[in-house]
Structures are given as C-alpha cells and as structure tokens.
C-alpha cells in the first residue's frame, strides 16, 4: 500500500484522507516507483500498461487511456491533438478516476462524495457505479443538462446546489465529514492516474517529448499530471528536458494568470464572471502553487482568452473533425501567443479534454 504524506508539513496521512488533518495542506504519495521503460506492459492497451509505476492495482477498468495523438493542420498553427475526449466517459478525467477508484476499492470503501461542474462527476459516477460504490455528486444547479444526465444515468445521486462553485464545494466538504471525499482536486491517487497522459505522449512520439504542451487550467489536475509524468521521464534519463507547460484560463476566471503576471507564488483568488468554459471555472485552485511552480520550472507561461476567442477556436476544431466542448478549445484560442513565445518550428501538443456531445 502506498504511503501518503502532507505536501506542506510532511506529516503522515491516512489512505482515505483528502487533505492533511493538521495543516489542511494537499497530500502526496511518498513512495511512487520511478519510471521504468522495461516495466511497461506493451501488450496492454489501456493506462494499466504502466501498472508498475502506479500506486493502485487494477481490479476494475473501463479501458481508460491510450487515446489517439493526431496531427491537426491548422494554417500557420499546426499541433498534435491528444484525443482525451475519446475516453470511456468522454473526458480525460477517467485516467485519475480509474486509479483512485481502484485504490478506494482496495480499502473497502462503500460510499463517496465529490463535487464537480460536470466531467469529473460523470467520470466518478461511472467508476463508482461499475465498481458498486455508492456516490453522491454535488453539482452547480446551472451545470449543463447533458453532464447532469450522464451522472444520473451512471447511478450516482445528484445533489444540485444553487450558488457559486465555492458553495458547491462547501456543501460537499460538509458531507465529507462522514463519507470519504473522492475529490479530483485533492486526491493524490487521482493525480497519479493523470501522469499516464505524459507517458503515452512520450511513447506515441517515438520515445520523445514535444517542445510544449498547452492546457486549459481550472484545478490544474491535467497540467500537474503532465508535469509530474514528464518529470518522472526526465528523472529516469529518458528525455533531455520537460516540455514547456502553458496554462490557459478564461478571462472571466483567471487566478493562475493573474498570479503569473504579478509574479506571485500562489494563485490570486478571483470572483468568477460568466464564461462558456465551465470546466475551468475555479476561483481558488487548491494546488495552484504547484501549477505556478510547474510553469516556472518548465519555461512556460499563463495566458487568458475571451469567450469569443474560445467559440472561434471550437468552431475551427469542429471544421477539422474534432468535436469538443468549449473548455477543450481554450488552449487553441491561445495558440498565437504560445507560438510567439516559442521557436517557429516548435512541436506543440494540446490535450482535447472533453467531448462536444456533453454540451
Ligand atoms: Zn500538513
């Protein structure tokens, strides 16, 4: 069983704790195995090909991981798209949920709570339902109907909360006093699953890393998974450097971009305005310090984009055969600025995180 400790004060935590009970800091897994290319189970066409590097053993799987990496020939702005929206529940969240739920299953957990604007809730509901764990998912009352339907059809109990996204989280944390909190923002086993996207990109590019990766950032789980996954490859001597990481946010909710511009180490909490990028409407990301450190450490940057630019990017992607939700088009809306920050010939990867069918 993996050892869990507090990232901030180093205290040991329990396997089902969602944060440090002493200092409320986020938790991490202390003894993750190093990346070993010889240990990849190459006959296994899911993220469980990396079992030797993961902190949970597979007992239940929906075949998550191994999404396509395809070139997208935008004029003057070519990039490689990692089609995460082809995951079992149509978003990248399945990577983290698969690893977290196999961990919860190993500990005999019978019920969980989670708060989500949509994709995490749907993914959690699918894995909880498939495994037989009772799930209550707290969602904003104004979340897209398609996402709420998906959560309910997987058999989870939907708890609709009127108010801000922070109100939803507060209601969930209250419920988490009695029931394990399977949080995609806090849970370190969820983040471990997100590292597998970096390892797949490395394999799909012929054991190389791209020059840059551009992500939509709300809580930052995708970006942190990429940062940690590529760091593991770097520590194993398999890549010369970690790709530059770019965090893109909606201009209506930009705590990371504000901190980046002000050269702060911690996110600057904002009160969110309306945006079509509902998946990243997070006013105070819980691991925001680590997100900012990953941007700095990789030589990346943070940019904000407007809703009209997001809509335009979504339309361009659809014209190239890629049907994604607005949040997934956020990095494409910032491609001009990312390119201006890089060499002209730089290879850029963009994970396309969630399906357009959801909205
Ligand atoms: Zn602590």
Short mmCIF file of C-alpha atoms in Angstrom, two decimals, residues 123-314:
data_model
loop_
_atom_site.label_atom_id
_atom_site.label_comp_id
_atom_site.label_asym_id
_atom_site.label_seq_id
_atom_site.Cartn_x
_atom_site.Cartn_y
_atom_site.Cartn_z
CA UNK A 123 -16.42 10.00 -14.61
CA UNK A 124 -16.72 9.40 -10.88
CA UNK A 125 -20.31 8.20 -11.27
CA UNK A 126 -19.28 5.70 -13.96
CA UNK A 127 -16.42 4.20 -11.95
CA UNK A 128 -18.36 4.19 -8.67
CA UNK A 129 -21.35 2.57 -10.39
CA UNK A 130 -19.23 0.00 -12.19
CA UNK A 131 -17.40 -0.97 -9.01
CA UNK A 132 -20.51 -0.87 -6.81
CA UNK A 133 -19.59 2.11 -4.62
CA UNK A 134 -22.43 4.46 -3.66
CA UNK A 135 -21.72 8.01 -4.96
CA UNK A 136 -23.24 11.41 -4.18
CA UNK A 137 -22.14 14.12 -6.64
CA UNK A 138 -22.61 17.79 -5.73
CA UNK A 139 -23.04 19.95 -8.85
CA UNK A 140 -23.95 23.57 -9.57
CA UNK A 141 -27.68 23.76 -10.33
CA UNK A 142 -26.82 25.52 -13.62
CA UNK A 143 -24.38 22.82 -14.84
CA UNK A 144 -25.06 21.63 -18.44
CA UNK A 145 -28.06 19.27 -18.61
CA UNK A 146 -26.08 16.72 -20.64
CA UNK A 147 -23.49 16.37 -17.88
CA UNK A 148 -26.13 16.07 -15.15
CA UNK A 149 -27.97 13.42 -17.17
CA UNK A 150 -24.74 11.46 -17.61
CA UNK A 151 -24.07 11.50 -13.85
CA UNK A 152 -27.59 10.34 -13.03
CA UNK A 153 -27.65 7.60 -15.70
CA UNK A 154 -24.49 6.07 -14.22
CA UNK A 155 -26.47 5.67 -10.99
CA UNK A 156 -24.99 8.38 -8.75
CA UNK A 157 -27.16 10.58 -6.57
CA UNK A 158 -27.11 14.13 -7.97
CA UNK A 159 -27.14 16.90 -5.36
CA UNK A 160 -27.83 20.22 -7.11
CA UNK A 161 -26.55 23.28 -5.23
CA UNK A 162 -27.72 26.79 -6.06
CA UNK A 163 -25.00 29.43 -5.66
CA UNK A 164 -21.35 29.75 -6.64
CA UNK A 165 -18.93 26.92 -7.43
CA UNK A 166 -17.42 27.55 -3.98
CA UNK A 167 -20.85 26.94 -2.41
CA UNK A 168 -20.96 23.54 -4.15
CA UNK A 169 -17.55 22.65 -2.73
CA UNK A 170 -18.56 23.82 0.77
CA UNK A 171 -21.67 21.61 0.71
CA UNK A 172 -19.59 18.65 -0.41
CA UNK A 173 -16.88 19.18 2.22
CA UNK A 174 -19.60 19.19 4.89
CA UNK A 175 -20.86 15.81 3.64
CA UNK A 176 -17.22 14.60 3.55
CA UNK A 177 -17.06 14.73 7.34
CA UNK A 178 -18.81 11.33 7.36
CA UNK A 179 -18.13 9.85 3.90
CA UNK A 180 -14.76 9.61 2.02
CA UNK A 181 -14.23 12.60 -0.29
CA UNK A 182 -13.18 11.28 -3.71
CA UNK A 183 -12.01 14.69 -4.86
CA UNK A 184 -10.39 15.15 -8.28
CA UNK A 185 -8.82 18.37 -6.94
CA UNK A 186 -7.34 16.93 -3.73
CA UNK A 187 -6.89 13.18 -4.08
CA UNK A 188 -3.24 12.19 -4.75
CA UNK A 189 -4.25 8.86 -6.33
CA UNK A 190 -6.35 10.76 -8.88
CA UNK A 191 -3.28 12.86 -9.78
CA UNK A 192 -1.12 9.74 -10.12
CA UNK A 193 -3.51 8.48 -12.81
CA UNK A 194 -3.17 11.77 -14.68
CA UNK A 195 0.59 11.20 -15.11
CA UNK A 196 -0.15 8.46 -17.63
CA UNK A 197 -1.05 11.01 -20.34
CA UNK A 198 2.59 12.18 -20.35
CA UNK A 199 3.88 8.64 -20.66
CA UNK A 200 1.55 7.89 -23.58
CA UNK A 201 2.59 11.07 -25.43
CA UNK A 202 6.23 10.06 -24.94
CA UNK A 203 5.57 6.59 -26.37
CA UNK A 204 3.40 7.87 -29.23
CA UNK A 205 6.08 10.38 -30.30
CA UNK A 206 8.67 7.61 -30.57
CA UNK A 207 10.10 8.00 -27.06
CA UNK A 208 10.44 11.77 -27.31
CA UNK A 209 8.82 14.75 -25.61
CA UNK A 210 7.21 17.64 -27.52
CA UNK A 211 8.58 21.18 -27.08
CA UNK A 212 5.42 22.45 -25.44
CA UNK A 213 2.04 21.38 -24.07
CA UNK A 214 -0.90 23.77 -23.80
CA UNK A 215 -3.68 23.03 -21.29
CA UNK A 216 -6.92 24.51 -20.06
CA UNK A 217 -6.43 25.03 -16.31
CA UNK A 218 -9.09 25.04 -13.60
CA UNK A 219 -7.86 23.00 -10.63
CA UNK A 220 -4.82 22.11 -12.74
CA UNK A 221 -5.02 18.31 -12.49
CA UNK A 222 -4.25 17.83 -16.18
CA UNK A 223 -1.27 20.19 -16.16
CA UNK A 224 0.09 18.69 -12.92
CA UNK A 225 -0.29 15.16 -14.27
CA UNK A 226 1.72 16.21 -17.34
CA UNK A 227 4.34 17.99 -15.21
CA UNK A 228 4.80 15.04 -12.87
CA UNK A 229 4.66 12.47 -15.66
CA UNK A 230 7.32 14.21 -17.75
CA UNK A 231 9.40 14.87 -14.60
CA UNK A 232 9.41 11.10 -13.97
CA UNK A 233 10.63 10.51 -17.55
CA UNK A 234 13.31 13.16 -17.07
CA UNK A 235 14.45 11.66 -13.76
CA UNK A 236 14.70 8.28 -15.48
CA UNK A 237 17.04 9.86 -18.08
CA UNK A 238 14.57 9.23 -20.92
CA UNK A 239 14.08 12.86 -22.06
CA UNK A 240 16.52 15.77 -22.05
CA UNK A 241 14.01 18.28 -20.66
CA UNK A 242 10.40 18.60 -19.55
CA UNK A 243 8.23 20.29 -22.23
CA UNK A 244 7.28 23.92 -21.66
CA UNK A 245 3.87 23.92 -19.98
CA UNK A 246 1.30 26.62 -20.77
CA UNK A 247 -1.77 27.22 -18.60
CA UNK A 248 -4.69 28.87 -20.37
CA UNK A 249 -7.70 30.24 -18.49
CA UNK A 250 -10.91 32.06 -19.30
CA UNK A 251 -10.62 35.84 -18.91
CA UNK A 252 -13.68 35.56 -16.63
CA UNK A 253 -11.88 33.29 -14.14
CA UNK A 254 -8.09 33.65 -14.19
CA UNK A 255 -6.49 33.19 -10.72
CA UNK A 256 -3.39 31.47 -12.20
CA UNK A 257 -2.88 34.04 -14.98
CA UNK A 258 -3.22 36.91 -12.51
CA UNK A 259 -0.62 35.32 -10.23
CA UNK A 260 1.68 34.62 -13.18
CA UNK A 261 1.54 38.23 -14.36
CA UNK A 262 2.11 39.54 -10.83
CA UNK A 263 4.95 37.00 -10.28
CA UNK A 264 3.20 35.56 -7.22
CA UNK A 265 3.90 32.04 -5.95
CA UNK A 266 0.24 31.42 -5.08
CA UNK A 267 -2.93 31.90 -7.16
CA UNK A 268 -4.74 35.21 -6.70
CA UNK A 269 -8.35 34.27 -5.80
CA UNK A 270 -10.92 35.87 -8.09
CA UNK A 271 -14.68 36.12 -8.13
CA UNK A 272 -15.66 34.44 -11.35
CA UNK A 273 -17.75 36.06 -14.04
CA UNK A 274 -19.78 34.11 -16.60
CA UNK A 275 -17.87 32.02 -19.13
CA UNK A 276 -18.67 29.24 -21.59
CA UNK A 277 -15.58 27.41 -20.27
CA UNK A 278 -17.46 25.98 -17.28
CA UNK A 279 -14.95 23.14 -16.80
CA UNK A 280 -12.24 25.57 -15.62
CA UNK A 281 -14.38 27.98 -13.60
CA UNK A 282 -12.30 27.51 -10.44
CA UNK A 283 -11.67 30.69 -8.44
CA UNK A 284 -9.08 29.30 -5.98
CA UNK A 285 -7.33 26.14 -7.27
CA UNK A 286 -6.20 24.00 -4.33
CA UNK A 287 -2.86 23.02 -5.92
CA UNK A 288 -2.33 26.40 -7.58
CA UNK A 289 1.12 26.87 -6.06
CA UNK A 290 2.30 23.67 -7.70
CA UNK A 291 0.76 24.72 -11.03
CA UNK A 292 2.67 28.02 -10.94
CA UNK A 293 5.89 26.22 -9.99
CA UNK A 294 5.42 23.84 -12.93
CA UNK A 295 5.00 26.78 -15.35
CA UNK A 296 8.15 28.44 -14.00
CA UNK A 297 10.18 25.23 -13.85
CA UNK A 298 9.37 24.27 -17.44
CA UNK A 299 9.86 27.72 -19.00
CA UNK A 300 6.18 28.04 -19.89
CA UNK A 301 3.65 30.79 -19.24
CA UNK A 302 -0.01 31.52 -18.49
CA UNK A 303 -2.47 33.34 -20.74
CA UNK A 304 -6.16 34.25 -20.65
CA UNK A 305 -8.65 34.08 -23.52
CA UNK A 306 -12.10 35.58 -24.11
CA UNK A 307 -15.30 33.63 -24.65
CA UNK A 308 -15.49 34.85 -28.25
CA UNK A 309 -11.97 33.51 -28.92
CA UNK A 310 -12.96 30.19 -27.29
CA UNK A 311 -16.06 29.90 -29.50
CA UNK A 312 -13.99 30.68 -32.59
CA UNK A 313 -11.44 28.00 -31.62
CA UNK A 314 -14.20 25.46 -31.00
#
